Amino acid sequence: MTLRRYLDRRLKLHHLRAVEAIHAQHSLLRAATTLGISQPALTRTLQDLEEITGQRLFDRLPRGVRPTEAGTLLVAAARRILAELHRLDEDLDRLSEPGSGTVAIGTLPVAATGVLPGALTRLTAGYPGIHVRLEQGRTEELLPQLAAGEIDLIVGRLYEPAVPDGFPREPLWEEPISVLVRADHPVLSLPEVTPEALRRYELILPTVSQRVGQEIEVLLDMLGLVPGASLRSSSYGFIREMLHATDLIAVMPRLMMAGDLLRGTLRVVPLPVPAPPRPAGLILPRDRTLPPGGQAFVACLRAHLAEIGQRGLTAITMTDTQAPESDKTGGQPRG
């Protein structure tokens, strides 16, 4: 006999917030702190939920909790419902204040420091009523948020999914790994830059995710550069200052330094070495259209990409932009 749970009558919003917090924090104590309630109160809420659903929702572990299959289903539904309510709140704000709105953007680290600042500057100037929420992370961390409606789109490197996931991907630009130096670096005065010439200089490398790190290692190996004694930092500001002040050379995704490349204070070293393709762009939701704020952001992103493409910083792959693609690391801004 099928159990009638009457979830539409019995589930409350505080139940959904509770199960989502427990899943996010992997701990009843941390979830209670996040929600601003006591742990016994959260435990009673969880017991209430398990009575309503007729299922155990979390397995208690020596350290923390882990969702059961039923718990995973309920968490996914809770995230969708809470995201829809948040979106409704924003839509009602837009009705009361025409020209306003919100766009929630998931961004990968390279895009966050590269193309995103310029696109958001355009958005702020052209659409001052639109508010932006940013969530930075890896693709595998952001996709569940996109599926749940917690973010509107993802911007950054387009990695091939291990298995098809149904999310539309739209390539817009390339994020090549390049060799960067200050504008008056001695290596740029050479008639031809060779790997041997680069080996005379010390390296500074970014501390990045494993996948980006592997792509940097590929170019280092192609150039015969040994990264063992190189200086490494997770601070792009520190790398930037060291490049401007010394003869260090950096091997990194060039758009991490897009602002300095546009200003001409840093340069891309032209090398006769094919750069492995690194397509980047948008990952869009499967089952809904972008809100007006999201559409405005994409328009500003396209405009910014067109500008940096015209300056020679990267190959642009948008269908409405006839920018030549390049398989070299030697593109550099003009003018």
Short mmCIF file of C-alpha atoms in Angstrom, two decimals:
data_model
loop_
_atom_site.label_atom_id
_atom_site.label_comp_id
_atom_site.label_asym_id
_atom_site.label_seq_id
_atom_site.Cartn_x
_atom_site.Cartn_y
_atom_site.Cartn_z
CA MET A 1 0.00 0.00 0.00
CA THR A 2 1.37 3.40 -1.04
CA LEU A 3 2.12 5.74 1.86
CA ARG A 4 0.31 9.07 1.59
CA ARG A 5 2.69 11.68 2.93
CA TYR A 6 0.75 14.86 2.03
CA LEU A 7 4.02 16.71 1.59
CA ASP A 8 2.28 19.74 0.08
CA ARG A 9 0.40 20.20 3.36
CA ARG A 10 2.99 19.13 5.90
CA LEU A 11 6.36 20.37 4.63
CA LYS A 12 7.28 23.88 5.74
CA LEU A 13 9.99 26.24 4.54
CA HIS A 14 11.98 25.76 7.73
CA HIS A 15 12.13 22.03 6.94
CA LEU A 16 13.64 22.80 3.53
CA ARG A 17 16.15 25.28 4.92
CA ALA A 18 17.15 22.75 7.58
CA VAL A 19 17.79 19.85 5.22
CA GLU A 20 19.71 22.08 2.81
CA ALA A 21 21.91 23.44 5.62
CA ILE A 22 22.64 19.97 7.00
CA HIS A 23 23.68 18.79 3.54
CA ALA A 24 25.84 21.85 2.91
CA GLN A 25 27.59 21.73 6.28
CA HIS A 26 27.84 17.91 6.64
CA SER A 27 27.20 18.45 10.36
CA LEU A 28 24.19 19.10 12.57
CA LEU A 29 26.21 21.41 14.81
CA ARG A 30 27.56 23.55 11.97
CA ALA A 31 24.15 23.59 10.26
CA ALA A 32 22.48 24.75 13.46
CA THR A 33 25.03 27.55 13.79
CA THR A 34 24.41 28.59 10.18
CA LEU A 35 20.65 28.67 10.76
CA GLY A 36 20.97 30.48 14.08
CA ILE A 37 19.20 27.81 16.11
CA SER A 38 20.29 25.26 18.72
CA GLN A 39 21.44 21.80 17.76
CA PRO A 40 18.60 20.11 19.71
CA ALA A 41 16.08 22.25 17.81
CA LEU A 42 17.62 21.22 14.48
CA THR A 43 17.64 17.58 15.58
CA ARG A 44 13.91 17.80 16.34
CA THR A 45 13.30 19.37 12.91
CA LEU A 46 15.19 16.52 11.23
CA GLN A 47 13.23 13.93 13.20
CA ASP A 48 10.02 15.69 12.16
CA LEU A 49 11.14 15.53 8.53
CA GLU A 50 11.96 11.85 8.73
CA GLU A 51 8.54 11.19 10.25
CA ILE A 52 6.82 13.17 7.48
CA THR A 53 8.74 11.48 4.66
CA GLY A 54 8.79 8.04 6.22
CA GLN A 55 12.50 7.78 5.35
CA ARG A 56 15.83 8.11 7.07
CA LEU A 57 17.40 11.19 5.48
CA PHE A 58 20.94 11.21 6.86
CA ASP A 59 23.30 8.54 8.10
CA ARG A 60 25.11 9.55 11.29
CA LEU A 61 28.89 9.11 10.92
CA PRO A 62 31.66 9.37 13.54
CA ARG A 63 32.26 12.87 12.18
CA GLY A 64 29.23 14.50 10.65
CA VAL A 65 26.41 13.13 8.56
CA ARG A 66 25.91 11.80 5.04
CA PRO A 67 22.64 11.97 3.08
CA THR A 68 20.83 8.76 2.23
CA GLU A 69 19.27 8.28 -1.20
CA ALA A 70 16.02 9.75 0.14
CA GLY A 71 17.95 12.61 1.73
CA THR A 72 19.67 13.40 -1.56
CA LEU A 73 16.28 13.58 -3.30
CA LEU A 74 14.87 15.88 -0.63
CA VAL A 75 17.94 18.15 -0.65
CA ALA A 76 17.73 18.55 -4.43
CA ALA A 77 14.03 19.44 -4.20
CA ALA A 78 14.68 21.84 -1.30
CA ARG A 79 17.37 23.68 -3.25
CA ARG A 80 15.10 24.04 -6.28
CA ILE A 81 12.18 25.33 -4.22
CA LEU A 82 14.29 27.78 -2.21
CA ALA A 83 15.97 29.03 -5.39
CA GLU A 84 12.58 29.58 -7.04
CA LEU A 85 11.38 31.56 -4.04
CA HIS A 86 14.53 33.66 -4.12
CA ARG A 87 13.99 34.29 -7.83
CA LEU A 88 10.37 35.25 -7.19
CA ASP A 89 11.55 37.76 -4.60
CA GLU A 90 13.90 39.29 -7.17
CA ASP A 91 11.20 39.35 -9.86
CA LEU A 92 8.82 41.16 -7.55
CA ASP A 93 11.56 43.70 -6.81
CA ARG A 94 11.98 44.25 -10.54
CA LEU A 95 8.25 44.92 -10.93
CA SER A 96 8.35 47.54 -8.21
CA GLU A 97 11.57 49.06 -9.56
CA PRO A 98 11.73 48.92 -13.38
CA GLY A 99 15.24 48.51 -14.76
CA SER A 100 16.42 46.63 -11.69
CA GLY A 101 17.07 42.95 -11.26
CA THR A 102 19.67 40.43 -10.21
CA VAL A 103 22.00 38.09 -12.04
CA ALA A 104 23.67 35.25 -10.17
CA ILE A 105 26.92 34.27 -11.89
CA GLY A 106 29.03 31.21 -11.24
CA THR A 107 32.61 31.80 -12.31
CA LEU A 108 35.76 29.75 -12.60
CA PRO A 109 38.92 31.33 -11.12
CA VAL A 110 40.61 32.35 -14.40
CA ALA A 111 37.47 34.07 -15.68
CA ALA A 112 36.99 35.75 -12.30
CA THR A 113 40.32 37.56 -12.61
CA GLY A 114 40.34 37.80 -16.41
CA VAL A 115 37.26 38.69 -18.45
CA LEU A 116 34.74 39.13 -15.64
CA PRO A 117 35.93 42.51 -14.22
CA GLY A 118 35.68 44.20 -17.63
CA ALA A 119 32.26 42.70 -18.34
CA LEU A 120 30.92 43.73 -14.92
CA THR A 121 32.28 47.25 -15.36
CA ARG A 122 30.24 47.52 -18.56
CA LEU A 123 27.19 46.06 -16.82
CA THR A 124 27.39 48.54 -13.94
CA ALA A 125 27.75 51.48 -16.33
CA GLY A 126 24.97 50.42 -18.68
CA TYR A 127 22.54 48.84 -16.20
CA PRO A 128 23.04 50.48 -12.80
CA GLY A 129 19.86 48.91 -11.42
CA ILE A 130 21.06 45.34 -11.90
CA HIS A 131 22.63 43.67 -8.88
CA VAL A 132 25.21 40.91 -9.28
CA ARG A 133 25.77 37.86 -7.09
CA LEU A 134 29.00 35.97 -7.71
CA GLU A 135 29.83 32.40 -6.78
CA GLN A 136 33.38 31.25 -7.55
CA GLY A 137 34.31 27.60 -7.71
CA ARG A 138 35.14 24.63 -9.89
CA THR A 139 32.77 23.42 -12.61
CA GLU A 140 31.74 20.35 -10.62
CA GLU A 141 30.88 22.58 -7.65
CA LEU A 142 28.88 25.09 -9.70
CA LEU A 143 26.83 22.72 -11.88
CA PRO A 144 24.55 21.56 -9.01
CA GLN A 145 23.85 25.22 -8.20
CA LEU A 146 23.01 25.88 -11.85
CA ALA A 147 20.69 22.86 -11.92
CA ALA A 148 18.94 24.03 -8.74
CA GLY A 149 18.49 27.58 -10.05
CA GLU A 150 20.76 29.07 -7.40
CA ILE A 151 22.88 30.65 -10.15
CA ASP A 152 21.79 31.75 -13.62
CA LEU A 153 24.85 30.72 -15.63
CA ILE A 154 28.51 29.74 -15.38
CA VAL A 155 31.37 31.68 -16.99
CA GLY A 156 34.80 30.21 -17.64
CA ARG A 157 36.82 27.38 -19.10
CA LEU A 158 34.67 24.80 -20.87
CA TYR A 159 35.96 21.41 -19.79
CA GLU A 160 34.53 18.39 -21.57
CA PRO A 161 32.19 16.63 -19.11
CA ALA A 162 33.11 13.07 -18.19
CA VAL A 163 29.54 12.05 -19.05
CA PRO A 164 26.91 14.06 -20.94
CA ASP A 165 25.06 16.33 -18.49
CA GLY A 166 22.60 18.14 -20.76
CA PHE A 167 23.85 21.65 -19.96
CA PRO A 168 24.21 23.82 -23.11
CA ARG A 169 27.79 25.07 -23.52
CA GLU A 170 28.56 28.09 -25.66
CA PRO A 171 32.25 28.73 -26.46
CA LEU A 172 33.06 32.44 -26.69
CA TRP A 173 36.83 32.79 -26.36
CA GLU A 174 40.12 31.00 -25.81
CA GLU A 175 42.11 31.06 -22.54
CA PRO A 176 45.60 30.17 -23.79
CA ILE A 177 48.45 29.34 -21.45
CA SER A 178 51.15 31.90 -22.28
CA VAL A 179 54.51 33.29 -21.23
CA LEU A 180 54.14 36.78 -19.73
CA VAL A 181 56.81 39.40 -18.99
CA ARG A 182 56.99 43.15 -18.29
CA ALA A 183 56.79 45.40 -21.34
CA ASP A 184 60.50 46.31 -21.32
CA HIS A 185 61.81 42.83 -20.53
CA PRO A 186 65.14 42.03 -22.25
CA VAL A 187 63.74 38.90 -23.87
CA LEU A 188 61.40 41.01 -26.02
CA SER A 189 64.36 42.78 -27.69
CA LEU A 190 65.68 39.53 -29.16
CA PRO A 191 65.23 38.98 -32.91
CA GLU A 192 63.66 35.63 -32.09
CA VAL A 193 62.60 34.29 -28.71
CA THR A 194 63.73 30.71 -28.26
CA PRO A 195 63.24 28.26 -25.39
CA GLU A 196 66.97 28.54 -24.73
CA ALA A 197 66.61 32.30 -24.22
CA LEU A 198 63.75 31.80 -21.76
CA ARG A 199 65.78 29.36 -19.69
CA ARG A 200 68.06 32.20 -18.61
CA TYR A 201 65.27 33.66 -16.48
CA GLU A 202 63.63 32.48 -13.28
CA LEU A 203 59.98 31.42 -13.33
CA ILE A 204 57.04 32.62 -11.28
CA LEU A 205 54.01 30.34 -11.47
CA PRO A 206 50.48 30.63 -10.12
CA THR A 207 49.12 28.15 -7.60
CA VAL A 208 46.03 26.99 -9.46
CA SER A 209 43.64 24.06 -9.68
CA GLN A 210 44.98 20.67 -10.69
CA ARG A 211 43.56 20.87 -14.21
CA VAL A 212 45.02 24.33 -14.95
CA GLY A 213 48.27 23.25 -13.32
CA GLN A 214 48.49 20.28 -15.66
CA GLU A 215 47.95 22.53 -18.68
CA ILE A 216 50.74 24.84 -17.48
CA GLU A 217 53.00 21.81 -17.07
CA VAL A 218 52.32 20.84 -20.70
CA LEU A 219 53.62 24.19 -21.99
CA LEU A 220 56.59 24.11 -19.60
CA ASP A 221 57.48 20.66 -20.92
CA MET A 222 57.14 21.83 -24.53
CA LEU A 223 59.56 24.69 -23.80
CA GLY A 224 61.94 22.56 -21.78
CA LEU A 225 61.51 24.83 -18.75
CA VAL A 226 62.11 23.22 -15.36
CA PRO A 227 59.64 24.47 -12.71
CA GLY A 228 61.38 22.84 -9.75
CA ALA A 229 62.97 25.96 -8.21
CA SER A 230 60.36 28.40 -9.48
CA LEU A 231 58.56 30.89 -7.27
CA ARG A 232 54.89 30.00 -6.79
CA SER A 233 52.03 32.07 -5.41
CA SER A 234 48.24 31.94 -5.16
CA SER A 235 48.16 35.77 -5.16
CA TYR A 236 47.78 37.22 -8.63
CA GLY A 237 48.53 40.63 -7.16
CA PHE A 238 51.92 39.35 -5.95
CA ILE A 239 52.68 37.73 -9.32
CA ARG A 240 51.73 40.97 -11.05
CA GLU A 241 54.06 43.06 -8.86
CA MET A 242 56.95 40.63 -9.32
CA LEU A 243 56.52 40.67 -13.09
CA HIS A 244 56.56 44.47 -13.18
CA ALA A 245 59.56 44.80 -10.86
CA THR A 246 61.87 41.98 -11.99
CA ASP A 247 63.02 39.91 -14.95
CA LEU A 248 60.93 36.94 -13.81
CA ILE A 249 58.77 35.28 -16.44
CA ALA A 250 55.33 33.81 -15.75
CA VAL A 251 53.63 30.86 -17.42
CA MET A 252 49.89 31.09 -16.83
CA PRO A 253 46.53 31.69 -18.51
CA ARG A 254 47.18 35.09 -20.08
CA LEU A 255 43.73 36.49 -19.32
CA MET A 256 44.50 36.37 -15.60
CA MET A 257 46.48 39.54 -16.38
CA ALA A 258 44.05 40.95 -18.96
CA GLY A 259 44.02 44.44 -17.42
CA ASP A 260 47.81 44.84 -17.53
CA LEU A 261 47.97 43.37 -21.03
CA LEU A 262 45.36 45.88 -22.22
CA ARG A 263 47.28 48.71 -20.57
CA GLY A 264 50.50 47.49 -22.18
CA THR A 265 52.52 47.13 -18.98
CA LEU A 266 52.77 43.36 -19.47
CA ARG A 267 53.36 41.57 -22.74
CA VAL A 268 52.82 38.08 -24.13
CA VAL A 269 56.10 36.55 -25.30
CA PRO A 270 55.72 35.42 -28.93
CA LEU A 271 56.73 31.77 -29.21
CA PRO A 272 56.78 29.39 -32.18
CA VAL A 273 55.02 26.82 -30.04
CA PRO A 274 51.42 25.68 -30.64
CA ALA A 275 49.23 26.52 -27.67
CA PRO A 276 46.86 23.67 -26.73
CA PRO A 277 43.26 24.81 -27.17
CA ARG A 278 41.51 26.02 -24.02
CA PRO A 279 37.95 27.02 -25.00
CA ALA A 280 35.99 29.15 -22.55
CA GLY A 281 32.50 30.58 -22.52
CA LEU A 282 29.10 30.00 -20.95
CA ILE A 283 27.36 27.03 -19.38
CA LEU A 284 23.62 27.70 -19.47
CA PRO A 285 20.66 26.17 -17.63
CA ARG A 286 18.93 23.19 -19.19
CA ASP A 287 15.31 24.07 -18.61
CA ARG A 288 14.90 27.82 -18.26
CA THR A 289 15.79 31.03 -20.03
CA LEU A 290 18.11 33.66 -18.63
CA PRO A 291 16.43 36.45 -16.64
CA PRO A 292 16.76 40.00 -18.00
CA GLY A 293 19.76 40.63 -15.74
CA GLY A 294 21.47 37.55 -17.14
CA GLN A 295 20.77 38.60 -20.71
CA ALA A 296 22.21 42.07 -20.00
CA PHE A 297 25.34 40.51 -18.49
CA VAL A 298 25.88 38.24 -21.51
CA ALA A 299 25.58 41.26 -23.84
CA CYS A 300 28.21 43.12 -21.79
CA LEU A 301 30.47 40.06 -21.73
CA ARG A 302 30.26 39.78 -25.52
CA ALA A 303 31.11 43.47 -25.93
CA HIS A 304 34.12 43.16 -23.62
CA LEU A 305 35.33 40.04 -25.42
CA ALA A 306 35.04 41.82 -28.76
CA GLU A 307 37.28 44.58 -27.41
CA ILE A 308 39.99 42.29 -26.07
CA GLY A 309 39.79 40.23 -29.26
CA GLN A 310 40.41 43.36 -31.34
CA ARG A 311 43.42 44.12 -29.13
CA GLY A 312 44.87 40.71 -29.95
CA LEU A 313 44.66 39.27 -26.44
CA THR A 314 42.76 36.14 -27.35
CA ALA A 315 40.94 34.33 -30.12
CA ILE A 316 37.20 35.01 -30.05
CA THR A 317 34.95 32.14 -31.05
CA MET A 318 31.57 33.89 -30.96
CA THR A 319 29.55 33.18 -34.09
CA ASP A 320 28.86 36.89 -34.63
CA THR A 321 32.50 37.92 -34.24
CA GLN A 322 34.85 37.14 -37.11
CA ALA A 323 38.02 37.18 -35.06
CA PRO A 324 40.79 34.96 -36.43
CA GLU A 325 41.68 32.04 -34.23
CA SER A 326 45.33 31.47 -33.32
CA ASP A 327 47.20 28.37 -32.19
CA LYS A 328 50.23 30.37 -31.07
CA THR A 329 51.08 31.95 -27.77
CA GLY A 330 52.34 35.08 -29.46
CA GLY A 331 49.19 37.23 -29.63
CA GLN A 332 49.68 40.59 -27.88
CA PRO A 333 47.78 43.86 -27.63
CA ARG A 334 48.25 46.47 -30.29
CA GLY A 335 48.43 50.17 -29.68
#
